[in-house]
mmCIF file of C-alpha atoms in Angstrom:
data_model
loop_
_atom_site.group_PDB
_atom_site.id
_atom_site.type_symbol
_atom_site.label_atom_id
_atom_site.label_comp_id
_atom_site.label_asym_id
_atom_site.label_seq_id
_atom_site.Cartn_x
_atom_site.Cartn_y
_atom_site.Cartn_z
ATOM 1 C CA UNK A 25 16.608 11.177 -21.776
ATOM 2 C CA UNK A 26 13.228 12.591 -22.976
ATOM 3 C CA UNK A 27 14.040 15.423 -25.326
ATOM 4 C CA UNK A 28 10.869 17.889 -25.084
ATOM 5 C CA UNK A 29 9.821 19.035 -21.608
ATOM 6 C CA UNK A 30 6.182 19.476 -21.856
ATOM 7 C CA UNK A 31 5.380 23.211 -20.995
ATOM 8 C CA UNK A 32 4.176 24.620 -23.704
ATOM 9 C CA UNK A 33 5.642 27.132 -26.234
ATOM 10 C CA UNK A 34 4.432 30.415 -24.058
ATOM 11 C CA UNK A 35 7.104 29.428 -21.347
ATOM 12 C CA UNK A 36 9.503 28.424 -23.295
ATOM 13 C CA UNK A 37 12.820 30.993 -21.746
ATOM 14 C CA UNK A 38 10.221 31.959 -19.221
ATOM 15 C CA UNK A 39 10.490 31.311 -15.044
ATOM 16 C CA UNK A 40 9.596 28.352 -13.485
ATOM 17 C CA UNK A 41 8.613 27.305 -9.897
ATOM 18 C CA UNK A 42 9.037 23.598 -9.234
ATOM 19 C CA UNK A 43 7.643 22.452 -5.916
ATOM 20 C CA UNK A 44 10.243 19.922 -4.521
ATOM 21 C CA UNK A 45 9.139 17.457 -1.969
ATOM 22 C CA UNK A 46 12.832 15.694 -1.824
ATOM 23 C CA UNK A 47 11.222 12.663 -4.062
ATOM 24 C CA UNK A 48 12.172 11.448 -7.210
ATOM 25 C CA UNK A 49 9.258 12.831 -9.253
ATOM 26 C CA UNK A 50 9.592 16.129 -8.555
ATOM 27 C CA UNK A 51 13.433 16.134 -8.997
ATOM 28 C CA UNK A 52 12.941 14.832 -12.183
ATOM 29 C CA UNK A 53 10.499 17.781 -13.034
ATOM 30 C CA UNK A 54 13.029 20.478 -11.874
ATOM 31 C CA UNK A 55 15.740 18.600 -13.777
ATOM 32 C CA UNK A 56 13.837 18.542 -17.443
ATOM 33 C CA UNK A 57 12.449 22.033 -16.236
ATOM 34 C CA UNK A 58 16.546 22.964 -15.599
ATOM 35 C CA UNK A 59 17.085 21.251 -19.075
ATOM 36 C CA UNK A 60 14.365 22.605 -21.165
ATOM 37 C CA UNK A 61 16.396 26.073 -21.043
ATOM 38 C CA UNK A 62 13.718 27.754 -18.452
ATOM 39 C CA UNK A 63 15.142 29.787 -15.489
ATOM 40 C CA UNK A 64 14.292 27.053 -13.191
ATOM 41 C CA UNK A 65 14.018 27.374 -9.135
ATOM 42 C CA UNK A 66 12.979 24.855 -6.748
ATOM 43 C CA UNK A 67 10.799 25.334 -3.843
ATOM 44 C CA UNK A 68 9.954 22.783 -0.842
ATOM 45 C CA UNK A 69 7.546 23.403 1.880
ATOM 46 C CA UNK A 70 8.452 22.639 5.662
ATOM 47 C CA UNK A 71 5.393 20.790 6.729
ATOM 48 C CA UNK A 72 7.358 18.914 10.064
ATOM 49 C CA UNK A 73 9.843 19.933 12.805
ATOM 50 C CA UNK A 74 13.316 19.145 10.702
ATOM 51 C CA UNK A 75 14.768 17.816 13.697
ATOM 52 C CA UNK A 76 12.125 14.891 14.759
ATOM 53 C CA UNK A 77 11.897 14.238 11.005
ATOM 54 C CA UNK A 78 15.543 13.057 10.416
ATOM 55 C CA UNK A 79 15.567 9.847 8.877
ATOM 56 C CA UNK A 80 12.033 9.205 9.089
ATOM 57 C CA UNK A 81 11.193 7.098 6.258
ATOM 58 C CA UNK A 82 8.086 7.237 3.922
ATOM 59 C CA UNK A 83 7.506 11.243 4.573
ATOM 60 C CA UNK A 84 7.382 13.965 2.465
ATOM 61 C CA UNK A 85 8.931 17.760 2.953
ATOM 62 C CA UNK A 86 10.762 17.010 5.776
ATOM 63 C CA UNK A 87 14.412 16.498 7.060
ATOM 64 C CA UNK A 88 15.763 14.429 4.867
ATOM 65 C CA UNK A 89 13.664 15.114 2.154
ATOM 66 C CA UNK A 90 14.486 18.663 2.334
ATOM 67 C CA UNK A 91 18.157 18.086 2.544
ATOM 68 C CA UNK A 92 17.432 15.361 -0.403
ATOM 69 C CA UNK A 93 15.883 18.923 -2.635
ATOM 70 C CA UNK A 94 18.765 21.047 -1.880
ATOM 71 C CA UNK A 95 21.015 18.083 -3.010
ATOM 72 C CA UNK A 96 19.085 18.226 -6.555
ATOM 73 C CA UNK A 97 18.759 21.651 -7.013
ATOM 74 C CA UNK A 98 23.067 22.219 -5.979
ATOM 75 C CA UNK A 99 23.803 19.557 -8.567
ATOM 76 C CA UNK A 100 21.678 20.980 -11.021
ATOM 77 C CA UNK A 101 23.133 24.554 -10.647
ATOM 78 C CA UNK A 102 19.160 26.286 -9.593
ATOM 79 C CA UNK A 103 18.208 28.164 -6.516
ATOM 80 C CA UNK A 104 16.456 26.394 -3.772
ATOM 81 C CA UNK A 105 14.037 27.442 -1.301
ATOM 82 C CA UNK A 106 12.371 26.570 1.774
ATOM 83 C CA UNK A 107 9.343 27.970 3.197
ATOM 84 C CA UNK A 108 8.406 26.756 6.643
ATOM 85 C CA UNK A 109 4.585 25.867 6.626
ATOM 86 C CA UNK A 110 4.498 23.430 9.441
ATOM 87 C CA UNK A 111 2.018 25.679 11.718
ATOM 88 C CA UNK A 112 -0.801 26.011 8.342
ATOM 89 C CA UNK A 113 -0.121 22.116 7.427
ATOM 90 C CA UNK A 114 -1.195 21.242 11.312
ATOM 91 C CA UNK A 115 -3.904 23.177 11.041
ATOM 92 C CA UNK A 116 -5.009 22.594 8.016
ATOM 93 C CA UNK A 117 -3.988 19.046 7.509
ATOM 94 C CA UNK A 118 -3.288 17.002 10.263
ATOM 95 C CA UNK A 119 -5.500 18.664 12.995
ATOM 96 C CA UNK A 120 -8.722 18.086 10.655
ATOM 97 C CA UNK A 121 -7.760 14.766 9.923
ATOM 98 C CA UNK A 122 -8.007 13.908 13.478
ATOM 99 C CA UNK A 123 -11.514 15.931 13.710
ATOM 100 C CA UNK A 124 -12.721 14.265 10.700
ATOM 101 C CA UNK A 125 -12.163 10.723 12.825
ATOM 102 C CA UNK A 126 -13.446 12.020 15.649
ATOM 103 C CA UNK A 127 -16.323 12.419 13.866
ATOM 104 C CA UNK A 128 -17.299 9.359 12.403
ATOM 105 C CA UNK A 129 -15.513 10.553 9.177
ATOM 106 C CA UNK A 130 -13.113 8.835 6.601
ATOM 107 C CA UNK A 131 -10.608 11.819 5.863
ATOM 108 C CA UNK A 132 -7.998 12.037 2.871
ATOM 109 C CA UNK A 133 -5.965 14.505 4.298
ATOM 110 C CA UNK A 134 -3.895 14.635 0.724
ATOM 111 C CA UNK A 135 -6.387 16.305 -1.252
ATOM 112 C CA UNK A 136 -7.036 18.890 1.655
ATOM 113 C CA UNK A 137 -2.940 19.113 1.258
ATOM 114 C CA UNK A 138 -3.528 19.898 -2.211
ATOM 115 C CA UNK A 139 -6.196 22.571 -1.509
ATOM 116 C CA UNK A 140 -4.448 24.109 0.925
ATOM 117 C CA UNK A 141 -0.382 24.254 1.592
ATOM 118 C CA UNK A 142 0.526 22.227 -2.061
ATOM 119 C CA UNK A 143 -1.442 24.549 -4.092
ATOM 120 C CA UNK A 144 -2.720 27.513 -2.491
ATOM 121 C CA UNK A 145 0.257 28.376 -0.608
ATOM 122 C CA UNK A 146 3.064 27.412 -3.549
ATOM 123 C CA UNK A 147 1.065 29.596 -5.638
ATOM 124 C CA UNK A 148 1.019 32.945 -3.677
ATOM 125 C CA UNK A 149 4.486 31.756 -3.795
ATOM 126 C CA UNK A 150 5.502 31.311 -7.153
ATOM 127 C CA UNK A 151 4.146 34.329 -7.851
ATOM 128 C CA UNK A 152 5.646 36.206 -5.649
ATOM 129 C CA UNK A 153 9.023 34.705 -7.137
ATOM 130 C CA UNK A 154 7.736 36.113 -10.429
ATOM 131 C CA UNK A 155 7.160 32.830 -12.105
ATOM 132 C CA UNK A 156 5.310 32.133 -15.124
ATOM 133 C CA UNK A 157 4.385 28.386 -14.106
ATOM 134 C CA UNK A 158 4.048 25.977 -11.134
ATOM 135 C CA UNK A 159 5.377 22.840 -11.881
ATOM 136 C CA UNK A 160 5.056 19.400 -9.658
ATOM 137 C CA UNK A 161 5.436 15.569 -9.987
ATOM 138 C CA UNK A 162 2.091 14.852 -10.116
ATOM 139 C CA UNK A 163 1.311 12.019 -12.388
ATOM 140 C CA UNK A 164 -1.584 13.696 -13.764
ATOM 141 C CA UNK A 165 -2.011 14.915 -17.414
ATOM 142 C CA UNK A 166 -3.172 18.770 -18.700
ATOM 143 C CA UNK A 167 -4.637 19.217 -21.615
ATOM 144 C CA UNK A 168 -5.478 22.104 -23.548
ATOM 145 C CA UNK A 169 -9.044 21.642 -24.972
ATOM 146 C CA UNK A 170 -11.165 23.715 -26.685
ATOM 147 C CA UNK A 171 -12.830 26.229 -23.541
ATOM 148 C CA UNK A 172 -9.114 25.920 -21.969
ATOM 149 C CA UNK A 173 -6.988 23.796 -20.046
ATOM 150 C CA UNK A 174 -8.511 20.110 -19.231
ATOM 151 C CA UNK A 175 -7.535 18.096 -16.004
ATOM 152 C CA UNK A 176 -7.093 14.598 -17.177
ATOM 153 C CA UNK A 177 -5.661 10.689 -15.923
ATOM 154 C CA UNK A 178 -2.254 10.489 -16.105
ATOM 155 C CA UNK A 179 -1.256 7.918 -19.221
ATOM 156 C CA UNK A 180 -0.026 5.094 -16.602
ATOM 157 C CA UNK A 181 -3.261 4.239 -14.854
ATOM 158 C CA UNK A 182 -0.950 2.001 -11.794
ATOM 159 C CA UNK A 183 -0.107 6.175 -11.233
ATOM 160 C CA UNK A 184 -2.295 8.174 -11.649
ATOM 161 C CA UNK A 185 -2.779 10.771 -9.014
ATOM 162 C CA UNK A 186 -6.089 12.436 -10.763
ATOM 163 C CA UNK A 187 -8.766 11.780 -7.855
ATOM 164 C CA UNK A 188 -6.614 14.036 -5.516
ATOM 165 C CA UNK A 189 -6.494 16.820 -7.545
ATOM 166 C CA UNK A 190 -10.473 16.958 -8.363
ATOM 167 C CA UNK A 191 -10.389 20.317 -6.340
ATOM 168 C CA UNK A 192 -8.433 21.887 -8.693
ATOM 169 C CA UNK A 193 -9.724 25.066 -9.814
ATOM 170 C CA UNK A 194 -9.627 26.227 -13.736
ATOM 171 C CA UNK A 195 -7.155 29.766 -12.558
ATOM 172 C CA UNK A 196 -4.779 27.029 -10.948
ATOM 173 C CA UNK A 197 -4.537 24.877 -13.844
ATOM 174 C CA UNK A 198 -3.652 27.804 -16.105
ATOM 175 C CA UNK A 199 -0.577 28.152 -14.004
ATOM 176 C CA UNK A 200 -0.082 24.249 -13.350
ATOM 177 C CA UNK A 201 2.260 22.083 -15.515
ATOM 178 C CA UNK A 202 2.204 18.490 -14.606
ATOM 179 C CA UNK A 203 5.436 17.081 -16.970
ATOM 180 C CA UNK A 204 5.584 13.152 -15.791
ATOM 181 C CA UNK A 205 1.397 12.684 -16.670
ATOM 182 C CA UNK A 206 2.696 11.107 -19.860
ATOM 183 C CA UNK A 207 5.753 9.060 -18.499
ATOM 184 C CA UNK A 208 5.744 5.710 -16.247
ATOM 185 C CA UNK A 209 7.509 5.929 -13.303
ATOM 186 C CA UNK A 210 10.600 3.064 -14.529
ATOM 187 C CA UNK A 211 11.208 6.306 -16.837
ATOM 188 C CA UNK A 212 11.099 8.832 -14.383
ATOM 189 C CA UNK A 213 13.616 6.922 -12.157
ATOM 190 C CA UNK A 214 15.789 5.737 -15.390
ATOM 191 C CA UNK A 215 15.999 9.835 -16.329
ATOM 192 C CA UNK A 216 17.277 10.981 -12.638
ATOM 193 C CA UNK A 217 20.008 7.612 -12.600
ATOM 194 C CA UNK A 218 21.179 9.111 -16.042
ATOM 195 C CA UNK A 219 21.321 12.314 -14.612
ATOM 196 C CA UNK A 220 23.050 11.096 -11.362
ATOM 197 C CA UNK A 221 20.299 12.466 -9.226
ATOM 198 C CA UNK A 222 21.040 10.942 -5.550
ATOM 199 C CA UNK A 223 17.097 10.135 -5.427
ATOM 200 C CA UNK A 224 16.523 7.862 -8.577
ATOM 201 C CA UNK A 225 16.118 4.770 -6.102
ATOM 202 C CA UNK A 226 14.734 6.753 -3.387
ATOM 203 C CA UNK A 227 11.669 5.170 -2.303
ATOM 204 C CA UNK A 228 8.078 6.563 -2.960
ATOM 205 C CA UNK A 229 6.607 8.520 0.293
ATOM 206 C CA UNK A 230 3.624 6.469 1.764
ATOM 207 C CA UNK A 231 -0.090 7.850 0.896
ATOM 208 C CA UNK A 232 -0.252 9.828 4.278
ATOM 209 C CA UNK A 233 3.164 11.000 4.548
ATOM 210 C CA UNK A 234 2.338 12.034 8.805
ATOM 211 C CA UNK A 235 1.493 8.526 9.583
ATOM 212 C CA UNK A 236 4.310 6.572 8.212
ATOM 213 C CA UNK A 237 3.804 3.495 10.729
ATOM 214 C CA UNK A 238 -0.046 3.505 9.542
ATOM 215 C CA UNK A 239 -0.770 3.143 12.643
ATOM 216 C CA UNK A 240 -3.918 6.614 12.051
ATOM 217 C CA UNK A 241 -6.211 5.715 15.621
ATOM 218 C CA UNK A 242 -2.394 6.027 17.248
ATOM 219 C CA UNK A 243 -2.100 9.582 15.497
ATOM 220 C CA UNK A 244 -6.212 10.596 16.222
ATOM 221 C CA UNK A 245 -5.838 9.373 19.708
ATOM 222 C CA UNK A 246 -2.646 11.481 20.536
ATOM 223 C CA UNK A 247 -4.210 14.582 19.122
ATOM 224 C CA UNK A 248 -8.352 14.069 20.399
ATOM 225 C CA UNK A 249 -8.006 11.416 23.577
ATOM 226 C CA UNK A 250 -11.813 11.390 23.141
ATOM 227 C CA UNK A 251 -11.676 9.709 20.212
ATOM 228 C CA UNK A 252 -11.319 6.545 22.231
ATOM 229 C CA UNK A 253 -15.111 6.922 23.904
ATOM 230 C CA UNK A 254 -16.764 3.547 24.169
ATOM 231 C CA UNK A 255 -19.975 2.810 22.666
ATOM 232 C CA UNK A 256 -22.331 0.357 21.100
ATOM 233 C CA UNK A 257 -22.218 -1.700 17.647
ATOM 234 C CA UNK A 258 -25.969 -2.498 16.730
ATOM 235 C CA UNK A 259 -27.504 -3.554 13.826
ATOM 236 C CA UNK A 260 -29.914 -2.344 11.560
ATOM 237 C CA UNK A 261 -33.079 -2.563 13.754
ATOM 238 C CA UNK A 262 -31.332 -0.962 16.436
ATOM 239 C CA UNK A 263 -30.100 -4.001 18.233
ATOM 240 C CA UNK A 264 -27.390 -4.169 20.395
ATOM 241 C CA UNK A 265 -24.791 -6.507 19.252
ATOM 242 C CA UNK A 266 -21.915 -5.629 21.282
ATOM 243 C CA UNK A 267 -19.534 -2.983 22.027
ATOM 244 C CA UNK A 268 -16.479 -0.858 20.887
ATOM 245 C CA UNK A 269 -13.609 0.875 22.113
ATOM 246 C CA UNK A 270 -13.758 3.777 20.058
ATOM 247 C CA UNK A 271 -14.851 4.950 15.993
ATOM 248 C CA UNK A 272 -11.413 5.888 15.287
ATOM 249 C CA UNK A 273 -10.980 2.152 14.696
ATOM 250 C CA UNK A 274 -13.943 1.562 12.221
ATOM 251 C CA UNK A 275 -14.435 2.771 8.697
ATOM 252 C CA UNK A 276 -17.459 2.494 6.459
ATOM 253 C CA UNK A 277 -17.064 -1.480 4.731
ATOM 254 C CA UNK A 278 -14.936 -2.871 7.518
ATOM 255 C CA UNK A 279 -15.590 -6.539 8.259
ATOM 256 C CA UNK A 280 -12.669 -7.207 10.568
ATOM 257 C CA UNK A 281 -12.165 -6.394 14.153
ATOM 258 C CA UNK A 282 -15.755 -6.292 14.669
ATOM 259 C CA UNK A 283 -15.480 -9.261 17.190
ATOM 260 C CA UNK A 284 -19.399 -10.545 16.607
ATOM 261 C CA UNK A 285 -19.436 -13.795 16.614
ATOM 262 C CA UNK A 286 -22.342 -16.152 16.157
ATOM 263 C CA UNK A 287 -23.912 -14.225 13.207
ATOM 264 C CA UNK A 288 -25.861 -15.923 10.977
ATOM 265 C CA UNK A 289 -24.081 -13.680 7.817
ATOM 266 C CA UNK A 290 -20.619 -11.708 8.204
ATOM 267 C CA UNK A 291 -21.277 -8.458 9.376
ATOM 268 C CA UNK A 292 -19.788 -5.184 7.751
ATOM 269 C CA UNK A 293 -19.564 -1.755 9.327
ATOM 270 C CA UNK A 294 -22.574 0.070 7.449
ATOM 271 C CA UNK A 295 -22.274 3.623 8.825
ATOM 272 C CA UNK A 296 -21.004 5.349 12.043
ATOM 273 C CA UNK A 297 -23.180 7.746 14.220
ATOM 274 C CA UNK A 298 -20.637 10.220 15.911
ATOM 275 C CA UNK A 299 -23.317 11.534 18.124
ATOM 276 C CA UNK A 300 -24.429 8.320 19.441
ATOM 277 C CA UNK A 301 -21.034 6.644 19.498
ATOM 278 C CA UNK A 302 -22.963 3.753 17.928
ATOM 279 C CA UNK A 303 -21.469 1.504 15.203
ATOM 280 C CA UNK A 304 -24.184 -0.170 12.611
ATOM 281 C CA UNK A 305 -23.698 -3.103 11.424
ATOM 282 C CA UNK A 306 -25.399 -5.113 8.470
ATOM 283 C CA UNK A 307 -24.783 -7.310 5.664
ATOM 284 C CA UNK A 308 -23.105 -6.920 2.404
ATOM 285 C CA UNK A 309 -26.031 -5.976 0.516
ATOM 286 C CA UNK A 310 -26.729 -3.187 3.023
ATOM 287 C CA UNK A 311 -23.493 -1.483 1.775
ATOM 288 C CA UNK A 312 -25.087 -0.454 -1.792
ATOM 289 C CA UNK A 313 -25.801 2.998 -2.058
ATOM 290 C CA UNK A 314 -27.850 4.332 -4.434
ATOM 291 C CA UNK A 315 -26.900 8.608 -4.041
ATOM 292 C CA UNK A 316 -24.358 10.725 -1.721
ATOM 293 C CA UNK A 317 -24.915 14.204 -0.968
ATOM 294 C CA UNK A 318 -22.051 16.339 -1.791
ATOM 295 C CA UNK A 319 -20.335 19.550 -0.544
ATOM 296 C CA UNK A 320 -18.298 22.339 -1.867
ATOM 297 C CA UNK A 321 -18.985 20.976 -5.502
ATOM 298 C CA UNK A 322 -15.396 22.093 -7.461
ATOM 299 C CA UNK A 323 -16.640 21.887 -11.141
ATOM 300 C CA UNK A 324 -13.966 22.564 -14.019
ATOM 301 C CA UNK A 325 -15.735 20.744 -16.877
ATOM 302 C CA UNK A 326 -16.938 24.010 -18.387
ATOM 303 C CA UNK A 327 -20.092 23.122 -20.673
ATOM 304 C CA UNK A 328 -19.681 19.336 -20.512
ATOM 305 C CA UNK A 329 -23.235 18.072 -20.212
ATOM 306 C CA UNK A 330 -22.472 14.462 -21.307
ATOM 307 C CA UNK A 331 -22.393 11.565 -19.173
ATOM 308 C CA UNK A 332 -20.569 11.048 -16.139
ATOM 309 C CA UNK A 333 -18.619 7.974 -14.299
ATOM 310 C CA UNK A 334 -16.961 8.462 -10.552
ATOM 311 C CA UNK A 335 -14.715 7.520 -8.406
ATOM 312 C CA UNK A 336 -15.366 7.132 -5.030
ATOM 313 C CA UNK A 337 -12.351 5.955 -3.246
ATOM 314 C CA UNK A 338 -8.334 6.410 -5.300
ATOM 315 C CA UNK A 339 -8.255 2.975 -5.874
ATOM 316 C CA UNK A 340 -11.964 2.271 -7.371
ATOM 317 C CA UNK A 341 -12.894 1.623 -10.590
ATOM 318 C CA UNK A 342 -14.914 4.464 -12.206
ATOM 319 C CA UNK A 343 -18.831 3.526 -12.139
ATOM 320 C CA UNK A 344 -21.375 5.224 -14.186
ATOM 321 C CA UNK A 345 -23.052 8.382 -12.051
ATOM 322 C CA UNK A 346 -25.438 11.008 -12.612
ATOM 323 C CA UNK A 347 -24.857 14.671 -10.768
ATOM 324 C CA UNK A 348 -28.878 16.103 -9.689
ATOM 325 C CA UNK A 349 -28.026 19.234 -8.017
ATOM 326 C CA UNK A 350 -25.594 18.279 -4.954
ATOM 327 C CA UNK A 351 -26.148 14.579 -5.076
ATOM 328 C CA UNK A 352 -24.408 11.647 -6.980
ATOM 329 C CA UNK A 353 -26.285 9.414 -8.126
ATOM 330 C CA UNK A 354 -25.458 5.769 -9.023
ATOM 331 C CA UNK A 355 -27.540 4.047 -11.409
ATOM 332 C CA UNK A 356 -26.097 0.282 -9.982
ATOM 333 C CA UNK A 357 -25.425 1.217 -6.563
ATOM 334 C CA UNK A 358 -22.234 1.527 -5.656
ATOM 335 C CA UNK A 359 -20.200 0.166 -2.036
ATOM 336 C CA UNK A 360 -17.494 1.549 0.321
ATOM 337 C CA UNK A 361 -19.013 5.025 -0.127
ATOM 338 C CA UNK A 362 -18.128 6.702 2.960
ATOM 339 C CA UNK A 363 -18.306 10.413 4.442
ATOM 340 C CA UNK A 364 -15.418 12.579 4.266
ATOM 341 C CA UNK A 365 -14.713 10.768 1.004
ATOM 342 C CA UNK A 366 -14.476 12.509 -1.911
ATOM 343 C CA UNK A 367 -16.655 11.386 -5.354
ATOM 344 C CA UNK A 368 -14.838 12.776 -8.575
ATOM 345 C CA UNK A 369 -16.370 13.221 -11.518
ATOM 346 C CA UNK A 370 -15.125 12.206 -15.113
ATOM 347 C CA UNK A 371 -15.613 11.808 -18.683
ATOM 348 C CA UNK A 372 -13.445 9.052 -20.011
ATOM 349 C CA UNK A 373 -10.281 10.302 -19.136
ATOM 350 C CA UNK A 374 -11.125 13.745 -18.279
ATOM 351 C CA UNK A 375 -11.420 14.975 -14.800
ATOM 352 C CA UNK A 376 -15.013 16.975 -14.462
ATOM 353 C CA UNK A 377 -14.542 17.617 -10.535
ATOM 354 C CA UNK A 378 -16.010 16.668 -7.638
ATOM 355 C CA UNK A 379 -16.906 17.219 -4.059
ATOM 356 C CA UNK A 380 -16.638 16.187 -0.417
ATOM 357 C CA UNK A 381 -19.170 13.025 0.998
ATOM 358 C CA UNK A 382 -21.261 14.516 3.317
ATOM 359 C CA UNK A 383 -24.597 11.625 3.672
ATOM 360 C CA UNK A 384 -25.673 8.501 1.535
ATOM 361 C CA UNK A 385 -28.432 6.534 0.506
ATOM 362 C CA UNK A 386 -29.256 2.993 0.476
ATOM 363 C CA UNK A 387 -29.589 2.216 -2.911
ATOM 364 C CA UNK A 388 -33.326 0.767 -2.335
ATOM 365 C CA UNK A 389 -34.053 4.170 -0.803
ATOM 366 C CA UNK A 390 -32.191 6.678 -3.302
ATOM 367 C CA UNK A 391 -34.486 8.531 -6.217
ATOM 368 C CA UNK A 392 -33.907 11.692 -7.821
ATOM 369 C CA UNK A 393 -35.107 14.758 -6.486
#
């Protein structure tokens, strides 16, 4: 098992809060924290009813999973608690997922997660418990550079977790550890079967741990029955094209389900007017935006002035981008750039910040202010 539990010499003997979400990565952390010689106590957050969570699989800090934490933290000899945040997770989380929908929106309820019940609320916590460090299974990496500590990719790129944690502020990453940024996850799970942590084959929890059939216009629908208004699907110019049951069931770059047939080029979903109820529709090329607008910029690059690449979805490759003021802008045009997206902001490795998709360009219209 790894030897050196990467906290840093000024906790070493010191308290540590490990936020436990009944997985395998954050076991792990609570384990090496346990090992490292730190007093050590675990913390989940409630975010469901325990009862209709029971053996749900592919969630997060619920039933099971909490029962899975307590598990970890008896065999490892630490305290455990559990802090029921269901109410502030539906409102916060869930609740403005559905809005975001409902309004033409493509949501990542994670990072608001992050912002709100994983961060904000484990913090008050930890402190509160007296701890000198919050520690999670994040697979990101902090490093300490020369204005402070540095938010940056974790070293296992199939893993890395950075993009939801752009809203990170610089106070929160003092108190932040992040020990598996370093480690792939076959050594994460090989470190919890040596330890004989019940977890180590536990599966990973899905992406959006409330909608673990995938099945989101189910969820939206159930929470806003509006959401399933009728309207049009028109093109470009304006033109009618056909209809829709609903813009719950259409994000930015969809081809499928559009049911328009006889086109003379496939079609893609090109934006979504909420107040209209219209869906636009256009070719590829269409797609290529040249600048977003951005809101509730979260900057923790201190005096970095060099240049930039983003990320505009978790799974895209990093183009090169420009920040003017509150809009991105990209050089090459970039696609699938969507509102209620977030764009993060990096320098190689390093994670700048970022901010929320709130309009784009066409990339034959965008030019800098």
């Amino acid at each position: 098992m790894q030897a050196d539990f990467q906290l840093g010499p000024d906790l070493k003997g010191k308290r540590i809060v490990v936020a436990m979400s009944g997985g395998v990565d954050s076991s792990v952390v609570a384990a090496l924290a346990a090992r490292s010689g730190a007093e050590t106590i675990g913390v989940t957050l409630q975010l469901y009813d325990h009862g209709a969570a029971v053996g749900r699989t592919g969630s997060c800090c619920a039933g099971q999973d909490i029962r899975d934490a307590r598990a970890v933290c008896d065999k490892l000899g630490i305290a455990h608690y559990v802090f029921d945040h269901e109410s502030a997770f539906r409102t916060s989380v869930i609740d403005q997922f559905a809005d975001e929908y409902l309004a033409g929106r493509t949501p990542i309820p994670c990072v608001r997660c992050n912002m709100g019940v994983k961060f904000t609320d484990l913090f008050r916590l930890a402190r509160e418990l007296g701890a000198d460090a919050l520690a999670t299974g994040h697979y990101v990496r902090r490093v300490l550079g020369p204005e402070g500590p540095e938010l940056h990719r974790a070293a296992d790129p199939a893993r890395d977790q950075s993009y939801f944690l752009f809203a990170t502020t610089r106070e929160q990453l003092d108190f932040l550890r992040f020990p598996l940024g370093g480690m792939p996850k076959p050594e994460v799970r090989a470190i919890a079967a040596e330890l004989g942590l019940g977890v180590a084959a536990k599966p990973d929890s899905q992406d959006i741990c409330f909608v673990p059939d995938g099945d989101y216009a189910r969820l939206v629908r159930k929470l806003r029955p509006e959401a399933e208004t009728e309207g049009e699907i028109v093109d470009l110019t304006g033109r009618v094209l056909g209809r829709h049951k609903g813009l719950i069931h259409f994000t930015v770059g969809q081809r499928k389900g559009l049911e328009l047939g006889g086109q003379p080029e496939p079609l893609y979903v090109i934006r979504l007017d909420a107040a209209e109820q219209r869906v636009i529709v256009g070719p590829k090329r269409a797609l290529a935006v040249g600048a977003a607008r951005l809101s509730d910029i979260n900057w923790i690059g201190g005096s970095y002035t060099g240049s930039l690449t983003a990320k505009v979805r978790s799974l895209a490759k990093p183009v090169p981008a420009a920040l003017d003021g509150d809009r991105i802008l990209f050089p090459q045009g970039e696609y699938g750039v969507s509102p209620g997206q977030a764009a993060v902001l990096y320098a190689g490795d390093r994670v700048l910040g970022g901010g929320w998709i709130e309009a784009t360009e066409a990339a034959e219209l965008a030019v800098a202010a």
